[in-house]
Amino acid sequence: MPSLIIDGREIAADSGEKILWAALRSGIYIPHLCATEGAELPFGGCRLCLVEVEVGGRREMTTACSEPVREKMKIYAHTEKIARMRRMAFELIMSDHHIDCKNCAKRKNCGLIRTASAMNMPLQPKTLRSLARDLPVDNSHPLFAYDPRKCVKCGKCVLLCQGLGKSFLDFAHRGFEMTVTTFDHLPLSSIACESCLDCVKVCPTGALYLKDTSKNVIPAPYQSTGLTSAGRPKGGGVSEASEHSQKLLTSPDPGVGGSLKEEGGSGDG
Amino acid sequence: MEESKQIEETLGRFRPERENLLPVLQEIQEQVGYVSREAMEKVAHFFLLPPSEIFSIVTFYHQFRRKPPGRNPVHVCLGTACYLLGGNLILDAFSRELQIGRGDTTEDRSFSLDATACFGCCNVAPVVKIHSQIYPKMSPGKVEEVIINLRDKDKSS
Ligand code: SF4
Ligand code: SF4
Ligand code: FES
């Protein structure tokens, strides 16, 4: 079992695992938004997990979610330079985020609020002006909705849906115009989504959220029509999916694990 | 030839291997003029890839259009020389006048707007190409006139 040294502290790690997860397990908090544990190809898009690694006496910047641990590697996770870069990364993320916590379904369990409080930063960028885009909310699905104005393009839902062999969500367009969306921007109700609602769980923001169905009767097992994912078997029955969604809907705290106060530890999964 | 037939005929000439994905999409655009929803679905099916991935690729490259070209396809050059002399301002002017963005087609299908790379007429930059005609030394002020003339021609033909 290799061990590595983060900020002068020696910690144990599993061989081949990425720095980020070893650090978090040992109680060293490194901010992160886009990382999925066990992902083969880390997305590395949020740039919040930047650390410095000592290589041949020099320090190099790298993202902790993508760099595998090596025996006795020396990592600096909390330097002045790192703090500056992370703050900038977070401001960039927030600069096109539609900040509206009061009306946000994830306000009690938001990865952005958690990150902001851990980094001791406000949600509103101080040095950048807001470039939030006016994009339409997809409200078509009976159980969940998608508000692209809150999406931080972390890619977690894309990776997850892909892992389930469905790939209903993907990135589209590029640069500032990039969005996470369905095939040809089709409404969520018209694709063959089986309502497993796992994307809602992994989404760290209020972009993918459960609709408030508590006042209504929970809709009958949702059966979709229309497009199927080409060439892929339609796994998972509808009844199984709806059972799963009932559980999600009735649990007191749907969405990612952990609470606002929890700043380190297991992270936001 | 009808669009579906053209797509199928194109797919028939390739093997469903990933390295053929971009050539297939380019060939469809060449044959049909654009990559429609139907085309993306057929390509996805052919390569056994999720349609969302095809959409991701088609929207990533500006060379693919998802709407049929207009009767007057406007190509604004954004090559180095044209760009330096304000090609993007010409593009903006067309976009404003026609009320469409880059890669888009007007409701009545009379105009479409695209940006392209160098035509090789840098000496008269910035240039715009519509059909095979080159409009040299363009300025935002000339854009309206170009559009009106083409609209008139459309009406009389
Ligand atoms: S996603 Fe988080 S930061 Fe954004 S509006 Fe919702 S609660 Fe606020
Ligand atoms: S919808 Fe949520 S999970 Fe998906 S990319 Fe956007 S922020 Fe990430
Ligand atoms: S968590 Fe490493 S770049 Fe986002």
Coordinates of C-alpha atoms and ligand atoms in Angstrom, one line a residue:
Chain A
M1 CA 0.0 0.0 0.0
P2 CA 1.7 3.3 -1.1
S3 CA 1.8 6.2 1.2
L4 CA 2.0 9.9 0.2
I5 CA 2.8 13.1 1.9
I6 CA 0.2 15.9 1.8
D7 CA 1.2 19.2 3.4
G8 CA 3.8 17.4 5.4
R9 CA 1.4 14.7 6.7
E10 CA 1.9 11.1 5.7
I11 CA -1.3 9.3 4.6
A12 CA -2.1 5.9 3.3
A13 CA -3.5 5.3 -0.2
D14 CA -4.7 2.4 -2.4
S15 CA -2.3 1.9 -5.3
G16 CA -3.6 3.4 -8.5
E17 CA -6.2 5.6 -6.8
K18 CA -6.3 9.3 -7.4
I19 CA -4.8 11.8 -4.9
L20 CA -8.2 13.4 -4.2
W21 CA -9.9 10.3 -2.8
A22 CA -6.9 9.3 -0.6
A23 CA -6.8 12.9 0.8
L24 CA -10.5 13.0 1.5
R25 CA -10.5 9.7 3.2
S26 CA -7.7 10.9 5.5
G27 CA -9.7 14.0 6.4
I28 CA -7.7 16.4 4.2
Y29 CA -10.3 18.5 2.4
I30 CA -9.6 19.4 -1.2
P31 CA -12.5 21.2 -3.0
H32 CA -13.9 19.3 -5.9
L33 CA -17.1 19.5 -7.9
C34 CA -16.7 17.4 -11.0
A35 CA -14.9 14.3 -9.8
T36 CA -16.6 10.9 -9.7
E37 CA -14.8 8.3 -7.6
G38 CA -13.7 5.3 -9.7
A39 CA -14.1 7.1 -13.0
E40 CA -11.6 5.8 -15.5
L41 CA -11.1 9.1 -17.3
P42 CA -11.5 11.9 -14.8
F43 CA -13.2 14.9 -16.3
G44 CA -11.0 17.4 -14.7
G45 CA -13.2 20.3 -15.7
C46 CA -13.9 22.3 -12.5
R47 CA -10.2 22.9 -11.6
L48 CA -11.1 23.2 -7.9
C49 CA -9.0 20.3 -6.9
L50 CA -5.7 21.8 -8.1
V51 CA -2.6 20.8 -6.0
E52 CA 1.1 21.1 -6.4
V53 CA 3.2 17.9 -6.8
E54 CA 6.9 17.9 -6.2
V55 CA 8.7 16.4 -9.2
G56 CA 12.5 16.3 -9.1
G57 CA 12.7 19.2 -6.7
R58 CA 10.3 21.4 -8.7
R59 CA 6.6 21.8 -8.0
E60 CA 4.1 21.2 -10.7
M61 CA 0.4 22.0 -10.8
T62 CA -2.0 19.2 -11.3
T63 CA -5.6 18.2 -10.6
A64 CA -5.9 15.9 -7.6
C65 CA -8.9 14.0 -9.2
S66 CA -6.9 12.9 -12.2
E67 CA -3.4 12.2 -10.8
P68 CA -2.8 8.7 -9.5
V69 CA -0.8 8.4 -6.3
R70 CA 2.8 7.3 -6.4
E71 CA 4.8 6.0 -3.4
K72 CA 6.1 8.8 -1.2
M73 CA 4.9 11.5 -3.6
K74 CA 4.9 15.0 -2.0
I75 CA 1.8 17.1 -2.4
Y76 CA 1.0 20.6 -1.4
A77 CA -2.7 21.1 -1.2
H78 CA -2.9 24.4 0.7
T79 CA -0.4 26.9 -0.6
E80 CA -1.0 30.6 -1.3
K81 CA -0.7 30.0 -5.1
I82 CA -3.2 27.1 -5.0
A83 CA -5.7 29.1 -3.0
R84 CA -5.5 31.9 -5.6
M85 CA -6.0 29.5 -8.5
R86 CA -8.9 27.7 -6.8
R87 CA -10.6 31.0 -6.0
M88 CA -10.4 32.0 -9.6
A89 CA -11.8 28.7 -10.7
F90 CA -14.7 29.0 -8.4
E91 CA -15.5 32.5 -9.5
L92 CA -15.4 31.4 -13.1
I93 CA -17.9 28.6 -12.3
M94 CA -20.2 31.0 -10.5
S95 CA -20.0 33.7 -13.1
D96 CA -22.5 32.1 -15.4
H97 CA -24.5 30.4 -12.7
H98 CA -28.1 31.6 -12.1
I99 CA -27.8 32.3 -8.4
D100 CA -31.3 32.0 -6.9
C101 CA -30.9 29.9 -3.8
K102 CA -34.3 31.0 -2.3
N103 CA -36.2 29.2 -5.0
C104 CA -33.8 26.4 -5.6
A105 CA -34.7 22.8 -4.9
K106 CA -31.2 21.9 -3.9
R107 CA -30.6 24.8 -1.5
K108 CA -30.4 22.5 1.5
N109 CA -27.9 20.2 -0.3
C110 CA -25.9 22.2 -2.7
G111 CA -22.4 21.4 -3.8
L112 CA -21.7 25.0 -4.6
I113 CA -22.8 26.4 -1.3
R114 CA -20.7 23.7 0.4
T115 CA -17.7 24.5 -1.7
A116 CA -18.2 28.3 -1.1
S117 CA -18.4 27.9 2.6
A118 CA -15.4 25.5 2.7
M119 CA -13.4 28.0 0.7
N120 CA -14.7 30.9 2.7
M121 CA -16.1 32.6 -0.4
P122 CA -19.3 34.3 -1.4
L123 CA -21.4 32.6 -4.1
Q124 CA -21.4 35.8 -6.1
P125 CA -18.1 36.4 -7.9
K126 CA -16.3 39.5 -6.6
T127 CA -14.0 40.1 -9.5
L128 CA -16.1 38.9 -12.5
R129 CA -19.4 40.1 -13.8
S130 CA -22.3 37.7 -14.1
L131 CA -22.8 36.2 -17.6
A132 CA -25.7 34.0 -16.7
R133 CA -27.5 32.9 -19.8
D134 CA -31.2 32.9 -20.3
L135 CA -32.0 29.3 -21.1
P136 CA -35.3 27.5 -21.0
V137 CA -36.1 25.1 -18.1
D138 CA -37.2 21.6 -19.2
N139 CA -40.2 20.9 -17.1
S140 CA -41.7 18.1 -19.3
H141 CA -40.9 15.1 -17.2
P142 CA -43.3 14.3 -14.4
L143 CA -40.7 13.5 -11.8
F144 CA -37.7 15.8 -12.4
A145 CA -36.8 18.9 -14.2
Y146 CA -33.7 20.4 -15.7
D147 CA -32.7 24.0 -15.3
P148 CA -29.6 24.6 -17.6
R149 CA -29.0 28.0 -16.0
K150 CA -27.8 26.2 -12.9
C151 CA -25.7 23.7 -14.6
V152 CA -22.0 24.0 -13.9
K153 CA -21.0 21.5 -16.7
C154 CA -19.4 19.1 -14.2
G155 CA -20.4 16.2 -16.5
K156 CA -21.4 14.0 -13.6
C157 CA -24.9 13.3 -15.0
V158 CA -23.4 12.6 -18.4
L159 CA -20.9 10.1 -17.0
L160 CA -23.6 8.5 -14.9
C161 CA -26.2 8.1 -17.6
Q162 CA -23.4 6.7 -19.9
G163 CA -22.4 4.2 -17.2
L164 CA -26.0 2.9 -17.1
G165 CA -25.6 2.2 -20.8
K166 CA -28.2 4.9 -21.8
S167 CA -26.4 8.1 -22.6
F168 CA -29.5 10.3 -22.8
L169 CA -27.5 13.3 -21.6
D170 CA -24.4 14.7 -23.2
F171 CA -22.5 17.9 -23.8
A172 CA -23.5 19.9 -26.8
H173 CA -22.1 23.0 -28.5
R174 CA -18.8 24.4 -27.3
G175 CA -17.0 27.2 -25.5
F176 CA -19.3 29.5 -23.7
E177 CA -22.3 28.1 -25.5
M178 CA -21.7 24.6 -24.2
T179 CA -24.7 23.0 -22.5
V180 CA -25.6 19.6 -21.1
T181 CA -28.6 18.4 -22.9
T182 CA -30.5 15.6 -24.6
F183 CA -30.3 14.5 -28.2
D184 CA -31.3 17.6 -30.4
H185 CA -32.5 19.3 -27.2
L186 CA -35.6 17.0 -27.1
P187 CA -37.7 17.4 -24.0
L188 CA -36.9 14.9 -21.2
S189 CA -40.4 13.4 -21.5
S190 CA -39.9 12.4 -25.1
I191 CA -36.7 10.4 -24.7
A192 CA -36.8 6.8 -23.4
C193 CA -35.6 7.9 -20.0
E194 CA -36.6 5.3 -17.4
S195 CA -36.7 7.7 -14.5
C196 CA -34.0 6.1 -12.4
L197 CA -33.4 9.6 -11.2
D198 CA -29.8 8.9 -10.4
C199 CA -28.7 11.9 -12.4
V200 CA -30.7 14.1 -10.0
K201 CA -28.7 12.4 -7.1
V202 CA -25.3 13.1 -8.6
C203 CA -26.0 16.6 -9.8
P204 CA -24.2 18.9 -7.3
T205 CA -26.4 21.9 -8.2
G206 CA -30.0 22.8 -8.7
A207 CA -29.8 22.0 -12.4
L208 CA -31.3 18.5 -12.1
Y209 CA -33.9 18.4 -9.4
L210 CA -36.9 16.5 -8.2
K211 CA -40.2 18.1 -8.7
D212 CA -42.2 18.7 -5.6
T213 CA -44.8 16.0 -6.0
S214 CA -45.6 15.8 -2.2
K215 CA -48.8 17.7 -2.7
N216 CA -49.9 15.5 -5.5
V217 CA -50.3 11.8 -5.8
I218 CA -47.1 10.3 -7.1
P219 CA -47.6 9.7 -10.8
A220 CA -48.2 6.3 -12.1
P221 CA -45.1 4.5 -13.3
Y222 CA -43.8 6.7 -15.9
Q223 CA -43.8 5.2 -19.3
S224 CA -41.9 7.0 -22.0
T225 CA -42.3 6.6 -25.7
G226 CA -40.3 7.8 -28.7
L227 CA -36.6 7.5 -29.1
T228 CA -34.5 4.8 -27.7
S229 CA -30.8 4.9 -27.3
A230 CA -29.7 3.3 -30.6
G231 CA -28.1 -0.1 -30.4
R232 CA -28.2 -0.4 -26.7
P233 CA -30.4 -2.8 -24.8
K234 CA -33.2 -1.2 -22.8
G235 CA -32.0 -2.2 -19.3
G236 CA -34.0 -1.9 -16.1
G237 CA -37.8 -2.3 -15.9
V238 CA -40.1 0.6 -15.5
S239 CA -41.5 -0.8 -12.2
E240 CA -38.1 -1.1 -10.7
A241 CA -37.3 2.5 -11.7
S242 CA -40.5 3.9 -10.2
E243 CA -40.0 2.0 -7.0
H244 CA -36.6 3.6 -6.8
S245 CA -38.0 7.0 -7.5
Q246 CA -40.7 6.6 -4.7
K247 CA -37.9 5.9 -2.3
L248 CA -36.1 9.0 -3.4
L249 CA -39.2 11.1 -3.2
T250 CA -40.1 10.0 0.3
S251 CA -36.7 10.1 1.8
P252 CA -36.3 13.4 3.8
D253 CA -33.2 14.5 2.0
P254 CA -33.0 13.5 -1.6
G255 CA -29.9 14.4 -3.6
V256 CA -26.3 14.1 -2.6
G257 CA -25.2 12.9 0.8
G258 CA -23.9 15.2 3.5
S259 CA -25.2 18.5 4.8
L260 CA -24.1 22.1 4.6
K261 CA -22.0 22.0 7.6
E262 CA -20.1 19.0 6.5
E263 CA -17.1 20.5 4.8
G264 CA -14.6 17.7 4.6
G265 CA -14.8 14.0 5.1
S266 CA -16.4 11.9 2.4
G267 CA -17.1 14.9 0.2
D268 CA -20.2 15.3 -1.9
G269 CA -19.8 11.9 -3.7
Chain B
M1 CA -33.1 12.1 -54.5
E2 CA -35.1 12.2 -51.4
E3 CA -33.2 12.9 -48.1
S4 CA -33.6 9.5 -46.4
K5 CA -32.5 7.7 -49.6
Q6 CA -29.4 9.9 -49.8
I7 CA -28.5 9.3 -46.2
E8 CA -28.9 5.5 -46.6
E9 CA -26.9 5.5 -49.8
T10 CA -24.1 7.4 -48.1
L11 CA -24.1 5.1 -45.1
G12 CA -23.9 2.1 -47.5
R13 CA -20.6 3.3 -48.7
F14 CA -18.9 3.2 -45.3
R15 CA -18.2 0.6 -42.6
P16 CA -19.5 1.3 -39.2
E17 CA -16.1 2.0 -37.6
R18 CA -15.5 4.9 -35.4
E19 CA -12.9 6.6 -37.6
N20 CA -15.6 6.8 -40.3
L21 CA -17.9 8.9 -38.2
L22 CA -16.7 12.4 -39.2
P23 CA -16.3 11.4 -42.9
V24 CA -19.9 10.1 -42.9
L25 CA -21.3 13.2 -41.3
Q26 CA -19.3 15.4 -43.8
E27 CA -20.5 13.3 -46.7
I28 CA -24.2 13.6 -45.6
Q29 CA -23.8 17.3 -45.3
E30 CA -22.3 17.4 -48.8
Q31 CA -25.1 15.3 -50.3
V32 CA -28.1 16.7 -48.4
G33 CA -26.8 20.1 -47.6
Y34 CA -27.2 19.7 -43.8
V35 CA -27.4 17.2 -41.0
S36 CA -31.0 16.8 -39.9
R37 CA -32.4 15.1 -36.8
E38 CA -33.2 12.1 -39.0
A39 CA -29.7 12.0 -40.3
M40 CA -28.2 12.1 -36.8
E41 CA -30.5 9.2 -35.7
K42 CA -29.6 7.1 -38.7
V43 CA -25.9 7.7 -38.1
A44 CA -26.3 6.8 -34.4
H45 CA -28.0 3.6 -35.4
F46 CA -25.4 2.8 -38.0
F47 CA -22.5 3.2 -35.7
L48 CA -24.3 1.8 -32.6
L49 CA -23.7 5.0 -30.7
P50 CA -26.1 7.0 -28.6
P51 CA -27.8 9.7 -30.5
S52 CA -26.8 12.2 -27.9
E53 CA -23.2 11.6 -28.7
I54 CA -23.8 12.3 -32.4
F55 CA -25.6 15.5 -31.5
S56 CA -22.6 16.4 -29.3
I57 CA -20.2 16.0 -32.2
V58 CA -22.4 17.8 -34.8
T59 CA -22.8 20.8 -32.5
F60 CA -19.2 20.9 -31.6
Y61 CA -18.0 21.5 -35.1
H62 CA -19.2 24.7 -36.8
Q63 CA -18.8 23.1 -40.2
F64 CA -22.0 21.1 -39.6
R65 CA -25.3 22.8 -40.2
R66 CA -28.5 21.4 -38.7
K67 CA -30.8 23.4 -40.9
P68 CA -31.1 23.3 -44.6
P69 CA -29.2 26.1 -46.3
G70 CA -31.2 29.0 -47.6
R71 CA -31.8 29.9 -51.2
N72 CA -29.1 32.6 -50.7
P73 CA -26.4 31.0 -48.6
V74 CA -24.3 33.8 -47.2
H75 CA -20.7 32.9 -46.4
V76 CA -18.8 35.5 -44.4
C77 CA -15.1 35.0 -44.5
L78 CA -13.3 34.9 -41.2
G79 CA -9.9 34.1 -42.5
T80 CA -7.0 36.0 -41.1
A81 CA -7.0 39.0 -43.5
C82 CA -10.8 39.3 -43.4
Y83 CA -10.9 38.9 -39.7
L84 CA -8.4 41.6 -39.2
L85 CA -10.4 44.0 -41.4
G86 CA -13.6 43.4 -39.5
G87 CA -15.0 40.1 -40.9
N88 CA -16.8 39.5 -37.6
L89 CA -18.5 42.9 -37.8
I90 CA -19.8 41.9 -41.2
L91 CA -21.1 38.6 -39.7
D92 CA -22.8 40.6 -36.9
A93 CA -24.4 42.9 -39.4
F94 CA -25.9 40.0 -41.4
S95 CA -26.9 38.4 -38.2
R96 CA -28.7 41.5 -37.1
E97 CA -30.4 42.2 -40.5
L98 CA -31.5 38.6 -41.0
Q99 CA -32.3 38.0 -37.4
I100 CA -30.5 34.6 -37.4
G101 CA -27.3 33.4 -35.9
R102 CA -24.3 31.6 -37.5
G103 CA -25.3 28.3 -39.0
D104 CA -29.0 29.3 -39.1
T105 CA -31.6 29.7 -41.8
T106 CA -34.3 32.3 -42.0
E107 CA -37.9 31.2 -41.5
D108 CA -38.8 31.7 -45.1
R109 CA -35.6 29.8 -46.1
S110 CA -34.4 32.7 -48.3
F111 CA -31.1 33.2 -46.4
S112 CA -28.7 31.2 -44.4
L113 CA -25.6 32.5 -42.6
D114 CA -22.3 30.8 -42.2
A115 CA -18.7 31.8 -41.4
T116 CA -16.0 30.2 -43.4
A117 CA -12.2 30.2 -43.8
C118 CA -10.2 32.0 -46.5
F119 CA -11.6 32.1 -50.1
G120 CA -8.2 33.3 -51.4
C121 CA -9.3 36.8 -52.1
C122 CA -7.5 38.5 -49.3
N123 CA -6.5 41.4 -51.5
V124 CA -10.2 42.6 -51.4
A125 CA -10.9 41.7 -47.8
P126 CA -13.2 41.6 -46.0
V127 CA -15.2 39.4 -48.4
V128 CA -18.6 37.7 -48.4
K129 CA -19.5 34.9 -50.8
I130 CA -23.1 34.3 -51.9
H131 CA -23.6 31.5 -54.5
S132 CA -20.4 31.9 -56.6
Q133 CA -20.4 35.7 -56.3
I134 CA -17.7 37.4 -54.2
Y135 CA -18.7 40.7 -52.6
P136 CA -15.4 42.6 -52.1
K137 CA -14.4 45.2 -49.5
M138 CA -17.6 44.7 -47.5
S139 CA -18.6 47.0 -44.7
P140 CA -21.5 46.6 -42.2
G141 CA -23.2 49.5 -44.0
K142 CA -23.3 47.6 -47.3
V143 CA -25.0 44.5 -45.8
E144 CA -28.6 45.8 -46.0
E145 CA -28.2 46.7 -49.7
V146 CA -26.9 43.2 -50.5
I147 CA -29.8 41.6 -48.8
I148 CA -32.4 43.9 -50.4
N149 CA -31.0 43.2 -53.9
L150 CA -31.1 39.5 -53.4
R151 CA -34.7 39.6 -52.0
D152 CA -35.7 41.6 -55.1
K153 CA -34.1 39.0 -57.4
D154 CA -35.8 36.2 -55.4
K155 CA -39.2 37.9 -56.0
S156 CA -38.7 38.5 -59.7
S157 CA -37.5 35.0 -60.5
Ligands
SF4_1 S1 -27.5 25.4 -7.2 FE1 -26.8 26.0 -5.1 S2 -25.9 28.0 -5.5 FE2 -27.1 27.6 -7.3 S3 -29.1 28.6 -6.8 FE3 -29.3 26.4 -6.2 S4 -28.7 26.5 -4.0 FE4 -28.0 28.4 -4.9
SF4_2 S1 -26.8 18.9 -14.9 FE1 -25.8 18.8 -12.8 S2 -24.6 16.9 -12.9 FE2 -25.1 17.5 -15.0 S3 -23.3 18.7 -15.8 FE3 -24.9 20.1 -15.0 S4 -24.3 20.5 -12.9 FE4 -23.2 18.6 -13.5
FES3 S1 -12.6 17.7 -9.1 FE1 -10.7 17.8 -10.1 S2 -11.1 19.1 -11.7 FE2 -13.0 19.0 -10.8

